[in-house]
């Protein structure tokens, strides 16, 4: 920490870490451990605020400080994180992350009991249930495994999110 700069308050640090799931906020990275970075430099703003601090792994933090990742992209990563966190649960965000990390993938098989936990992705038209080939195993009248396909809208969201483009 630079001399004369006060430490980031612990509660603010906790909020930023929780926002990013204690992982790097860049969706194609998501590495641990993380550091907290000021989006607008501390030297310019002279304050610690939630909207200006983001969790980054040491590599992404260095890349940001060097200018390899620009401030506009970092602001968008922060804004997109807030939107995704307010709309989708942990499992839903992990599914979006899986598609972000594997751009060629367009389907995912999930246990049938997880339907309720991915309902917003389905409701928003980002995933659609598709038939699985072969005999289906059922338990209590429910398919044990379900297959979901990423829709075109889902692919667009993942592409925008990973490209630091505003999400609607």
PDB file of C-alpha atoms in Angstrom:
ATOM      1  CA  UNK A   1       0.000   0.000   0.000  1.00  0.00           C
ATOM      2  CA  UNK A   2       1.451   3.410  -0.928  1.00  0.00           C
ATOM      3  CA  UNK A   3       2.549   5.588   1.959  1.00  0.00           C
ATOM      4  CA  UNK A   4      -0.163   7.885   3.272  1.00  0.00           C
ATOM      5  CA  UNK A   5      -3.000   5.916   1.713  1.00  0.00           C
ATOM      6  CA  UNK A   6      -5.474   4.520   4.253  1.00  0.00           C
ATOM      7  CA  UNK A   7      -6.332   0.838   4.107  1.00  0.00           C
ATOM      8  CA  UNK A   8      -9.550  -0.202   2.399  1.00  0.00           C
ATOM      9  CA  UNK A   9     -12.119  -0.716   5.175  1.00  0.00           C
ATOM     10  CA  UNK A  10     -12.655  -4.432   5.919  1.00  0.00           C
ATOM     11  CA  UNK A  11     -16.415  -4.274   5.276  1.00  0.00           C
ATOM     12  CA  UNK A  12     -15.856  -2.648   1.868  1.00  0.00           C
ATOM     13  CA  UNK A  13     -13.214  -5.256   1.064  1.00  0.00           C
ATOM     14  CA  UNK A  14     -15.672  -8.007   2.038  1.00  0.00           C
ATOM     15  CA  UNK A  15     -18.423  -6.532  -0.186  1.00  0.00           C
ATOM     16  CA  UNK A  16     -16.119  -6.345  -3.223  1.00  0.00           C
ATOM     17  CA  UNK A  17     -14.872  -9.902  -2.676  1.00  0.00           C
ATOM     18  CA  UNK A  18     -18.415 -11.242  -2.277  1.00  0.00           C
ATOM     19  CA  UNK A  19     -19.511  -9.399  -5.440  1.00  0.00           C
ATOM     20  CA  UNK A  20     -16.845 -11.231  -7.445  1.00  0.00           C
ATOM     21  CA  UNK A  21     -17.292 -14.550  -5.650  1.00  0.00           C
ATOM     22  CA  UNK A  22     -13.774 -14.220  -4.205  1.00  0.00           C
ATOM     23  CA  UNK A  23     -12.421 -14.678  -7.744  1.00  0.00           C
ATOM     24  CA  UNK A  24     -11.053 -12.394 -10.434  1.00  0.00           C
ATOM     25  CA  UNK A  25     -13.936 -10.285 -11.770  1.00  0.00           C
ATOM     26  CA  UNK A  26     -12.851 -10.742 -15.388  1.00  0.00           C
ATOM     27  CA  UNK A  27     -15.184 -13.474 -16.668  1.00  0.00           C
ATOM     28  CA  UNK A  28     -12.605 -15.257 -18.814  1.00  0.00           C
ATOM     29  CA  UNK A  29     -10.147 -15.381 -15.911  1.00  0.00           C
ATOM     30  CA  UNK A  30     -11.936 -16.054 -12.585  1.00  0.00           C
ATOM     31  CA  UNK A  31      -8.607 -17.022 -10.954  1.00  0.00           C
ATOM     32  CA  UNK A  32      -7.676 -16.899  -7.288  1.00  0.00           C
ATOM     33  CA  UNK A  33      -6.137 -15.415  -5.243  1.00  0.00           C
ATOM     34  CA  UNK A  34      -7.357 -11.866  -5.786  1.00  0.00           C
ATOM     35  CA  UNK A  35      -6.313  -8.350  -4.950  1.00  0.00           C
ATOM     36  CA  UNK A  36      -8.451  -5.235  -4.809  1.00  0.00           C
ATOM     37  CA  UNK A  37      -7.854  -2.644  -7.508  1.00  0.00           C
ATOM     38  CA  UNK A  38      -9.091   0.910  -7.858  1.00  0.00           C
ATOM     39  CA  UNK A  39     -10.661   1.407 -11.293  1.00  0.00           C
ATOM     40  CA  UNK A  40      -9.971   5.136 -11.181  1.00  0.00           C
ATOM     41  CA  UNK A  41      -6.546   5.462  -9.541  1.00  0.00           C
ATOM     42  CA  UNK A  42      -6.395   6.229  -5.832  1.00  0.00           C
ATOM     43  CA  UNK A  43      -4.049   9.115  -6.633  1.00  0.00           C
ATOM     44  CA  UNK A  44      -6.870  10.737  -8.618  1.00  0.00           C
ATOM     45  CA  UNK A  45      -9.942  10.008  -6.460  1.00  0.00           C
ATOM     46  CA  UNK A  46      -8.359   9.849  -2.972  1.00  0.00           C
ATOM     47  CA  UNK A  47     -11.165   7.607  -1.646  1.00  0.00           C
ATOM     48  CA  UNK A  48     -12.231   3.994  -1.376  1.00  0.00           C
ATOM     49  CA  UNK A  49     -15.740   3.390  -2.800  1.00  0.00           C
ATOM     50  CA  UNK A  50     -17.554   0.197  -3.741  1.00  0.00           C
ATOM     51  CA  UNK A  51     -18.220   1.416  -7.291  1.00  0.00           C
ATOM     52  CA  UNK A  52     -14.534   2.106  -7.889  1.00  0.00           C
ATOM     53  CA  UNK A  53     -12.979  -1.076  -6.486  1.00  0.00           C
ATOM     54  CA  UNK A  54     -12.873  -4.430  -8.248  1.00  0.00           C
ATOM     55  CA  UNK A  55     -11.387  -7.826  -7.374  1.00  0.00           C
ATOM     56  CA  UNK A  56      -8.625  -8.920  -9.759  1.00  0.00           C
ATOM     57  CA  UNK A  57      -6.097 -11.724  -9.729  1.00  0.00           C
ATOM     58  CA  UNK A  58      -2.479 -10.509  -9.549  1.00  0.00           C
ATOM     59  CA  UNK A  59      -1.982 -11.112 -13.282  1.00  0.00           C
ATOM     60  CA  UNK A  60      -5.065  -9.141 -14.360  1.00  0.00           C
ATOM     61  CA  UNK A  61      -4.237  -6.427 -11.817  1.00  0.00           C
ATOM     62  CA  UNK A  62      -0.776  -6.040 -13.351  1.00  0.00           C
ATOM     63  CA  UNK A  63      -2.233  -6.072 -16.877  1.00  0.00           C
ATOM     64  CA  UNK A  64      -4.719  -3.353 -15.838  1.00  0.00           C
ATOM     65  CA  UNK A  65      -2.003  -1.227 -14.224  1.00  0.00           C
ATOM     66  CA  UNK A  66       0.134  -1.554 -17.397  1.00  0.00           C
ATOM     67  CA  UNK A  67      -2.807  -0.522 -19.594  1.00  0.00           C
ATOM     68  CA  UNK A  68      -3.243  -3.910 -21.288  1.00  0.00           C
ATOM     69  CA  UNK A  69      -6.831  -3.821 -19.986  1.00  0.00           C
ATOM     70  CA  UNK A  70      -8.331  -0.358 -20.330  1.00  0.00           C
ATOM     71  CA  UNK A  71     -10.340   1.528 -17.730  1.00  0.00           C
ATOM     72  CA  UNK A  72     -13.500   1.509 -19.869  1.00  0.00           C
ATOM     73  CA  UNK A  73     -13.423  -2.314 -19.989  1.00  0.00           C
ATOM     74  CA  UNK A  74     -12.814  -2.494 -16.238  1.00  0.00           C
ATOM     75  CA  UNK A  75     -15.790  -0.213 -15.552  1.00  0.00           C
ATOM     76  CA  UNK A  76     -17.929  -2.436 -17.758  1.00  0.00           C
ATOM     77  CA  UNK A  77     -16.759  -5.617 -16.024  1.00  0.00           C
ATOM     78  CA  UNK A  78     -17.822  -4.011 -12.730  1.00  0.00           C
ATOM     79  CA  UNK A  79     -21.221  -2.923 -14.105  1.00  0.00           C
ATOM     80  CA  UNK A  80     -21.905  -6.307 -15.722  1.00  0.00           C
ATOM     81  CA  UNK A  81     -20.979  -8.076 -12.482  1.00  0.00           C
ATOM     82  CA  UNK A  82     -23.571  -6.018 -10.615  1.00  0.00           C
ATOM     83  CA  UNK A  83     -26.252  -6.820 -13.202  1.00  0.00           C
ATOM     84  CA  UNK A  84     -25.522 -10.556 -13.261  1.00  0.00           C
ATOM     85  CA  UNK A  85     -25.338 -10.759  -9.463  1.00  0.00           C
ATOM     86  CA  UNK A  86     -28.657  -8.977  -9.063  1.00  0.00           C
ATOM     87  CA  UNK A  87     -30.481 -11.229 -11.536  1.00  0.00           C
ATOM     88  CA  UNK A  88     -28.882 -14.688 -11.345  1.00  0.00           C
ATOM     89  CA  UNK A  89     -27.972 -17.102  -8.580  1.00  0.00           C
ATOM     90  CA  UNK A  90     -24.611 -18.735  -8.024  1.00  0.00           C
ATOM     91  CA  UNK A  91     -25.363 -21.836 -10.128  1.00  0.00           C
ATOM     92  CA  UNK A  92     -26.674 -19.711 -12.992  1.00  0.00           C
ATOM     93  CA  UNK A  93     -23.543 -17.543 -12.955  1.00  0.00           C
ATOM     94  CA  UNK A  94     -21.365 -20.673 -12.867  1.00  0.00           C
ATOM     95  CA  UNK A  95     -23.181 -22.018 -15.938  1.00  0.00           C
ATOM     96  CA  UNK A  96     -22.595 -18.721 -17.761  1.00  0.00           C
ATOM     97  CA  UNK A  97     -18.945 -18.879 -16.686  1.00  0.00           C
ATOM     98  CA  UNK A  98     -18.663 -22.440 -18.052  1.00  0.00           C
ATOM     99  CA  UNK A  99     -19.913 -21.228 -21.432  1.00  0.00           C
ATOM    100  CA  UNK A 100     -17.561 -18.216 -21.242  1.00  0.00           C
ATOM    101  CA  UNK A 101     -14.586 -20.499 -20.570  1.00  0.00           C
ATOM    102  CA  UNK A 102     -15.621 -22.946 -23.325  1.00  0.00           C
ATOM    103  CA  UNK A 103     -16.848 -20.821 -26.258  1.00  0.00           C
ATOM    104  CA  UNK A 104     -17.357 -23.884 -28.485  1.00  0.00           C
ATOM    105  CA  UNK A 105     -19.764 -25.485 -25.983  1.00  0.00           C
ATOM    106  CA  UNK A 106     -23.466 -24.990 -26.570  1.00  0.00           C
ATOM    107  CA  UNK A 107     -25.059 -27.599 -24.296  1.00  0.00           C
ATOM    108  CA  UNK A 108     -24.901 -28.624 -20.686  1.00  0.00           C
ATOM    109  CA  UNK A 109     -26.316 -31.631 -18.842  1.00  0.00           C
ATOM    110  CA  UNK A 110     -27.601 -30.968 -15.342  1.00  0.00           C
ATOM    111  CA  UNK A 111     -29.273 -33.036 -12.678  1.00  0.00           C
ATOM    112  CA  UNK A 112     -33.057 -32.686 -13.002  1.00  0.00           C
ATOM    113  CA  UNK A 113     -33.395 -31.418  -9.451  1.00  0.00           C
ATOM    114  CA  UNK A 114     -31.517 -28.243 -10.432  1.00  0.00           C
ATOM    115  CA  UNK A 115     -34.359 -26.949 -12.623  1.00  0.00           C
ATOM    116  CA  UNK A 116     -35.507 -24.431 -10.026  1.00  0.00           C
ATOM    117  CA  UNK A 117     -31.968 -23.097  -9.576  1.00  0.00           C
ATOM    118  CA  UNK A 118     -31.578 -22.249 -13.266  1.00  0.00           C
ATOM    119  CA  UNK A 119     -35.107 -20.975 -13.797  1.00  0.00           C
ATOM    120  CA  UNK A 120     -34.074 -17.372 -14.517  1.00  0.00           C
ATOM    121  CA  UNK A 121     -31.699 -18.461 -17.280  1.00  0.00           C
ATOM    122  CA  UNK A 122     -34.584 -20.417 -18.824  1.00  0.00           C
ATOM    123  CA  UNK A 123     -37.170 -17.692 -18.215  1.00  0.00           C
ATOM    124  CA  UNK A 124     -34.893 -15.062 -19.760  1.00  0.00           C
ATOM    125  CA  UNK A 125     -34.442 -17.237 -22.858  1.00  0.00           C
ATOM    126  CA  UNK A 126     -30.721 -17.844 -22.335  1.00  0.00           C
ATOM    127  CA  UNK A 127     -31.093 -21.620 -21.924  1.00  0.00           C
ATOM    128  CA  UNK A 128     -33.682 -23.969 -23.355  1.00  0.00           C
ATOM    129  CA  UNK A 129     -34.340 -27.568 -22.321  1.00  0.00           C
ATOM    130  CA  UNK A 130     -33.770 -30.017 -25.179  1.00  0.00           C
ATOM    131  CA  UNK A 131     -34.370 -33.772 -25.405  1.00  0.00           C
ATOM    132  CA  UNK A 132     -31.575 -36.099 -24.365  1.00  0.00           C
ATOM    133  CA  UNK A 133     -30.992 -39.070 -26.647  1.00  0.00           C
ATOM    134  CA  UNK A 134     -31.647 -42.562 -25.329  1.00  0.00           C
ATOM    135  CA  UNK A 135     -33.657 -43.864 -22.423  1.00  0.00           C
ATOM    136  CA  UNK A 136     -34.267 -41.439 -19.584  1.00  0.00           C
ATOM    137  CA  UNK A 137     -33.802 -42.465 -15.979  1.00  0.00           C
ATOM    138  CA  UNK A 138     -36.532 -41.089 -13.760  1.00  0.00           C
ATOM    139  CA  UNK A 139     -36.792 -40.697 -10.036  1.00  0.00           C
ATOM    140  CA  UNK A 140     -40.045 -39.584  -8.411  1.00  0.00           C
ATOM    141  CA  UNK A 141     -41.476 -38.851 -11.866  1.00  0.00           C
ATOM    142  CA  UNK A 142     -38.642 -36.490 -12.807  1.00  0.00           C
ATOM    143  CA  UNK A 143     -35.820 -37.056 -15.298  1.00  0.00           C
ATOM    144  CA  UNK A 144     -32.599 -37.516 -13.358  1.00  0.00           C
ATOM    145  CA  UNK A 145     -30.590 -35.663 -16.018  1.00  0.00           C
ATOM    146  CA  UNK A 146     -31.755 -32.774 -18.200  1.00  0.00           C
ATOM    147  CA  UNK A 147     -29.987 -31.273 -21.201  1.00  0.00           C
ATOM    148  CA  UNK A 148     -30.013 -27.549 -21.840  1.00  0.00           C
ATOM    149  CA  UNK A 149     -28.827 -25.655 -24.894  1.00  0.00           C
ATOM    150  CA  UNK A 150     -27.461 -22.152 -24.856  1.00  0.00           C
ATOM    151  CA  UNK A 151     -29.755 -20.051 -27.042  1.00  0.00           C
ATOM    152  CA  UNK A 152     -28.596 -17.340 -29.431  1.00  0.00           C
ATOM    153  CA  UNK A 153     -29.599 -14.782 -26.777  1.00  0.00           C
ATOM    154  CA  UNK A 154     -27.531 -16.712 -24.244  1.00  0.00           C
ATOM    155  CA  UNK A 155     -24.506 -16.760 -26.548  1.00  0.00           C
ATOM    156  CA  UNK A 156     -24.872 -13.015 -27.109  1.00  0.00           C
ATOM    157  CA  UNK A 157     -24.975 -12.384 -23.356  1.00  0.00           C
ATOM    158  CA  UNK A 158     -21.859 -14.501 -22.758  1.00  0.00           C
ATOM    159  CA  UNK A 159     -20.051 -12.784 -25.649  1.00  0.00           C
ATOM    160  CA  UNK A 160     -20.954  -9.315 -24.372  1.00  0.00           C
ATOM    161  CA  UNK A 161     -20.048 -10.221 -20.785  1.00  0.00           C
ATOM    162  CA  UNK A 162     -16.626 -11.606 -21.698  1.00  0.00           C
ATOM    163  CA  UNK A 163     -16.012  -8.731 -24.114  1.00  0.00           C
ATOM    164  CA  UNK A 164     -16.787  -6.037 -21.520  1.00  0.00           C
ATOM    165  CA  UNK A 165     -19.816  -4.854 -23.522  1.00  0.00           C
ATOM    166  CA  UNK A 166     -22.812  -3.488 -21.596  1.00  0.00           C
ATOM    167  CA  UNK A 167     -25.465  -6.076 -20.764  1.00  0.00           C
ATOM    168  CA  UNK A 168     -29.096  -5.092 -21.098  1.00  0.00           C
TER     169      UNK A 168
END
